[in-house]
Backbone atoms as SQL, in Angstrom:
CREATE TABLE atoms (id INTEGER PRIMARY KEY, chain TEXT, resi INTEGER, resn TEXT, atom TEXT, x REAL, y REAL, z REAL);
INSERT INTO atoms VALUES
  (1, 'A', 1, 'MET', 'N', 2.413, 1.929, 7.908),
  (2, 'A', 1, 'MET', 'CA', 1.560, 0.849, 8.542),
  (3, 'A', 1, 'MET', 'C', 0.701, 0.535, 6.732),
  (4, 'A', 2, 'LYS', 'N', 0.533, -0.368, 7.089),
  (5, 'A', 2, 'LYS', 'CA', -0.965, -1.626, 6.362),
  (6, 'A', 2, 'LYS', 'C', -1.268, -2.412, 7.090),
  (7, 'A', 3, 'ILE', 'N', -1.903, -2.248, 5.775),
  (8, 'A', 3, 'ILE', 'CA', -3.668, -2.927, 6.822),
  (9, 'A', 3, 'ILE', 'C', -4.279, -3.680, 5.813),
  (10, 'A', 4, 'ALA', 'N', -3.813, -4.579, 5.366),
  (11, 'A', 4, 'ALA', 'CA', -5.020, -5.255, 4.962),
  (12, 'A', 4, 'ALA', 'C', -5.777, -6.525, 5.267),
  (13, 'A', 5, 'ILE', 'N', -7.104, -6.192, 4.124),
  (14, 'A', 5, 'ILE', 'CA', -8.450, -5.943, 4.496),
  (15, 'A', 5, 'ILE', 'C', -9.004, -7.676, 3.397),
  (16, 'A', 6, 'ILE', 'N', -8.981, -8.666, 4.187),
  (17, 'A', 6, 'ILE', 'CA', -10.136, -9.133, 3.232),
  (18, 'A', 6, 'ILE', 'C', -11.817, -9.553, 3.695),
  (19, 'A', 7, 'GLY', 'N', -12.634, -10.144, 2.613),
  (20, 'A', 7, 'GLY', 'CA', -13.456, -10.667, 3.241),
  (21, 'A', 7, 'GLY', 'C', -14.349, -11.392, 1.718),
  (22, 'A', 8, 'PHE', 'N', -14.872, -11.566, 1.544),
  (23, 'A', 8, 'PHE', 'CA', -16.229, -12.019, 0.623),
  (24, 'A', 8, 'PHE', 'C', -16.674, -10.695, 0.254),
  (25, 'A', 9, 'SER', 'N', -17.622, -10.627, -1.330),
  (26, 'A', 9, 'SER', 'CA', -18.356, -9.577, -1.953),
  (27, 'A', 9, 'SER', 'C', -19.248, -9.115, -1.186),
  (28, 'A', 10, 'GLY', 'N', -19.770, -8.391, -0.871),
  (29, 'A', 10, 'GLY', 'CA', -20.441, -7.555, -0.413),
  (30, 'A', 10, 'GLY', 'C', -20.065, -7.566, 1.903),
  (31, 'A', 11, 'SER', 'N', -19.147, -7.916, 1.480),
  (32, 'A', 11, 'SER', 'CA', -18.988, -7.924, 3.293),
  (33, 'A', 11, 'SER', 'C', -18.541, -6.323, 3.627),
  (34, 'A', 12, 'GLY', 'N', -18.821, -5.838, 3.005),
  (35, 'A', 12, 'GLY', 'CA', -17.965, -4.015, 3.857),
  (36, 'A', 12, 'GLY', 'C', -17.070, -3.726, 3.710),
  (37, 'A', 13, 'LYS', 'N', -15.381, -4.157, 3.141),
  (38, 'A', 13, 'LYS', 'CA', -14.196, -4.246, 3.004),
  (39, 'A', 13, 'LYS', 'C', -13.728, -2.979, 2.735),
  (40, 'A', 14, 'SER', 'N', -14.927, -2.067, 1.895),
  (41, 'A', 14, 'SER', 'CA', -14.387, -1.125, 1.452),
  (42, 'A', 14, 'SER', 'C', -14.420, -0.124, 1.938),
  (43, 'A', 15, 'THR', 'N', -15.816, -0.653, 2.943),
  (44, 'A', 15, 'THR', 'CA', -16.511, 1.066, 4.073),
  (45, 'A', 15, 'THR', 'C', -15.010, 0.565, 5.443),
  (46, 'A', 16, 'LEU', 'N', -15.017, -0.815, 5.395),
  (47, 'A', 16, 'LEU', 'CA', -14.122, -0.554, 6.519),
  (48, 'A', 16, 'LEU', 'C', -12.618, -0.179, 6.241),
  (49, 'A', 17, 'ALA', 'N', -12.584, -0.331, 4.865),
  (50, 'A', 17, 'ALA', 'CA', -10.657, 0.585, 4.463),
  (51, 'A', 17, 'ALA', 'C', -11.211, 1.788, 4.390),
  (52, 'A', 18, 'LYS', 'N', -12.849, 3.214, 3.699),
  (53, 'A', 18, 'LYS', 'CA', -12.118, 3.979, 3.995),
  (54, 'A', 18, 'LYS', 'C', -12.374, 4.209, 5.902),
  (55, 'A', 19, 'TYR', 'N', -13.013, 4.299, 6.499),
  (56, 'A', 19, 'TYR', 'CA', -13.404, 4.365, 8.313),
  (57, 'A', 19, 'TYR', 'C', -11.858, 4.668, 8.172),
  (58, 'A', 20, 'LEU', 'N', -10.696, 3.518, 8.042),
  (59, 'A', 20, 'LEU', 'CA', -9.876, 2.434, 8.857),
  (60, 'A', 20, 'LEU', 'C', -8.627, 4.379, 8.091),
  (61, 'A', 21, 'ALA', 'N', -8.584, 4.610, 6.866),
  (62, 'A', 21, 'ALA', 'CA', -8.901, 5.767, 6.122),
  (63, 'A', 21, 'ALA', 'C', -8.712, 6.767, 6.857),
  (64, 'A', 22, 'LYS', 'N', -9.975, 6.985, 6.972),
  (65, 'A', 22, 'LYS', 'CA', -10.007, 8.725, 7.739),
  (66, 'A', 22, 'LYS', 'C', -9.329, 8.357, 8.607),
  (67, 'A', 23, 'VAL', 'N', -9.208, 7.613, 10.144),
  (68, 'A', 23, 'VAL', 'CA', -8.588, 7.383, 11.675),
  (69, 'A', 23, 'VAL', 'C', -7.161, 7.690, 11.517),
  (70, 'A', 24, 'TYR', 'N', -6.606, 6.869, 10.574),
  (71, 'A', 24, 'TYR', 'CA', -5.296, 6.892, 10.850),
  (72, 'A', 24, 'TYR', 'C', -4.537, 7.448, 9.963),
  (73, 'A', 25, 'GLY', 'N', -5.020, 8.078, 9.176),
  (74, 'A', 25, 'GLY', 'CA', -4.139, 8.407, 7.940),
  (75, 'A', 25, 'GLY', 'C', -3.732, 8.325, 7.033),
  (76, 'A', 26, 'LEU', 'N', -4.526, 7.661, 6.552),
  (77, 'A', 26, 'LEU', 'CA', -4.237, 6.009, 5.635),
  (78, 'A', 26, 'LEU', 'C', -4.298, 6.677, 3.653),
  (79, 'A', 27, 'SER', 'N', -3.793, 6.027, 3.099),
  (80, 'A', 27, 'SER', 'CA', -4.675, 6.270, 1.585),
  (81, 'A', 27, 'SER', 'C', -5.533, 4.390, 1.560),
  (82, 'A', 28, 'VAL', 'N', -5.609, 4.268, 0.761),
  (83, 'A', 28, 'VAL', 'CA', -6.705, 3.190, 0.055),
  (84, 'A', 28, 'VAL', 'C', -6.248, 2.780, -0.682),
  (85, 'A', 29, 'LEU', 'N', -5.889, 1.598, -1.582),
  (86, 'A', 29, 'LEU', 'CA', -5.434, 1.297, -2.776),
  (87, 'A', 29, 'LEU', 'C', -6.433, -0.374, -2.778),
  (88, 'A', 30, 'HIS', 'N', -7.699, 0.348, -3.305),
  (89, 'A', 30, 'HIS', 'CA', -7.762, -1.269, -4.407),
  (90, 'A', 30, 'HIS', 'C', -7.064, -1.812, -4.620),
  (91, 'A', 31, 'LEU', 'N', -7.057, -3.910, -4.433),
  (92, 'A', 31, 'LEU', 'CA', -6.569, -4.280, -5.540),
  (93, 'A', 31, 'LEU', 'C', -7.507, -3.864, -7.365),
  (94, 'A', 32, 'ASP', 'N', -8.533, -3.985, -7.170),
  (95, 'A', 32, 'ASP', 'CA', -8.939, -4.072, -8.859),
  (96, 'A', 32, 'ASP', 'C', -8.568, -3.064, -9.090),
  (97, 'A', 33, 'ALA', 'N', -7.638, -1.978, -9.108),
  (98, 'A', 33, 'ALA', 'CA', -7.255, -0.749, -9.141),
  (99, 'A', 33, 'ALA', 'C', -6.743, -0.964, -9.957),
  (100, 'A', 34, 'VAL', 'N', -5.294, -2.298, -9.737),
  (101, 'A', 34, 'VAL', 'CA', -4.051, -2.463, -10.219),
  (102, 'A', 34, 'VAL', 'C', -4.937, -4.300, -10.705),
  (103, 'A', 35, 'HIS', 'N', -6.011, -4.423, -10.452),
  (104, 'A', 35, 'HIS', 'CA', -5.617, -5.441, -11.431),
  (105, 'A', 35, 'HIS', 'C', -6.435, -5.366, -12.637),
  (106, 'A', 36, 'TRP', 'N', -7.578, -4.109, -12.730),
  (107, 'A', 36, 'TRP', 'CA', -8.714, -3.834, -13.808),
  (108, 'A', 36, 'TRP', 'C', -7.880, -2.788, -14.717),
  (109, 'A', 37, 'LEU', 'N', -8.552, -2.566, -15.646),
  (110, 'A', 37, 'LEU', 'CA', -8.414, -1.061, -16.303),
  (111, 'A', 37, 'LEU', 'C', -9.904, -0.674, -17.108),
  (112, 'A', 38, 'PRO', 'N', -10.418, 0.767, -17.144),
  (113, 'A', 38, 'PRO', 'CA', -11.499, 0.862, -16.859),
  (114, 'A', 38, 'PRO', 'C', -12.315, -0.234, -18.254),
  (115, 'A', 39, 'ASN', 'N', -14.296, 0.077, -17.883),
  (116, 'A', 39, 'ASN', 'CA', -14.634, -0.874, -18.504),
  (117, 'A', 39, 'ASN', 'C', -13.637, -2.614, -18.322),
  (118, 'A', 40, 'TRP', 'N', -13.769, -2.991, -16.898),
  (119, 'A', 40, 'TRP', 'CA', -13.145, -4.220, -16.799),
  (120, 'A', 40, 'TRP', 'C', -12.413, -5.024, -17.867),
  (121, 'A', 41, 'GLN', 'N', -11.610, -4.540, -17.813),
  (122, 'A', 41, 'GLN', 'CA', -11.048, -5.231, -19.048),
  (123, 'A', 41, 'GLN', 'C', -9.523, -5.241, -18.609),
  (124, 'A', 42, 'GLU', 'N', -8.792, -6.234, -18.844),
  (125, 'A', 42, 'GLU', 'CA', -8.166, -7.051, -17.162),
  (126, 'A', 42, 'GLU', 'C', -6.269, -6.517, -18.055),
  (127, 'A', 43, 'ARG', 'N', -5.290, -5.757, -17.176),
  (128, 'A', 43, 'ARG', 'CA', -4.547, -5.002, -17.383),
  (129, 'A', 43, 'ARG', 'C', -3.325, -5.900, -17.492),
  (130, 'A', 44, 'PRO', 'N', -2.560, -6.012, -18.386),
  (131, 'A', 44, 'PRO', 'CA', -1.187, -6.783, -18.700),
  (132, 'A', 44, 'PRO', 'C', -1.018, -6.891, -17.559),
  (133, 'A', 45, 'LEU', 'N', -0.664, -8.145, -18.116),
  (134, 'A', 45, 'LEU', 'CA', 0.264, -8.703, -16.391),
  (135, 'A', 45, 'LEU', 'C', 2.144, -7.507, -16.489),
  (136, 'A', 46, 'HIS', 'N', 2.699, -7.129, -17.467),
  (137, 'A', 46, 'HIS', 'CA', 3.764, -6.504, -17.716),
  (138, 'A', 46, 'HIS', 'C', 3.590, -4.731, -16.732),
  (139, 'A', 47, 'ASP', 'N', 1.926, -4.893, -16.671),
  (140, 'A', 47, 'ASP', 'CA', 1.213, -3.237, -16.639),
  (141, 'A', 47, 'ASP', 'C', 0.711, -3.369, -14.960),
  (142, 'A', 48, 'LYS', 'N', 1.382, -4.611, -14.828),
  (143, 'A', 48, 'LYS', 'CA', 0.574, -4.679, -13.250),
  (144, 'A', 48, 'LYS', 'C', 1.961, -3.886, -12.264),
  (145, 'A', 49, 'GLN', 'N', 3.033, -3.776, -11.744),
  (146, 'A', 49, 'GLN', 'CA', 3.589, -3.597, -11.725),
  (147, 'A', 49, 'GLN', 'C', 3.654, -2.252, -11.665),
  (148, 'A', 50, 'CYS', 'N', 3.015, -1.364, -12.667),
  (149, 'A', 50, 'CYS', 'CA', 3.206, 0.242, -12.674),
  (150, 'A', 50, 'CYS', 'C', 2.210, 0.994, -11.536),
  (151, 'A', 51, 'VAL', 'N', 1.046, 0.297, -11.135),
  (152, 'A', 51, 'VAL', 'CA', 0.350, 1.202, -10.928),
  (153, 'A', 51, 'VAL', 'C', 0.540, 2.201, -9.470),
  (154, 'A', 52, 'PRO', 'N', 0.286, 3.345, -9.459),
  (155, 'A', 52, 'PRO', 'CA', 0.832, 3.701, -7.875),
  (156, 'A', 52, 'PRO', 'C', 0.340, 3.321, -6.378);
């Protein structure tokens, strides 16, 4: 099952994602983890497809 949650900053997307993950036994993937490296360094385009 895949669920996409969209919304404005501070609207509770992460809170809802954590709740749904717990209820349905799903894992959560935050798109910030795909796009950004530590210290908010942008991930190179060729590397974005390799994130688990």
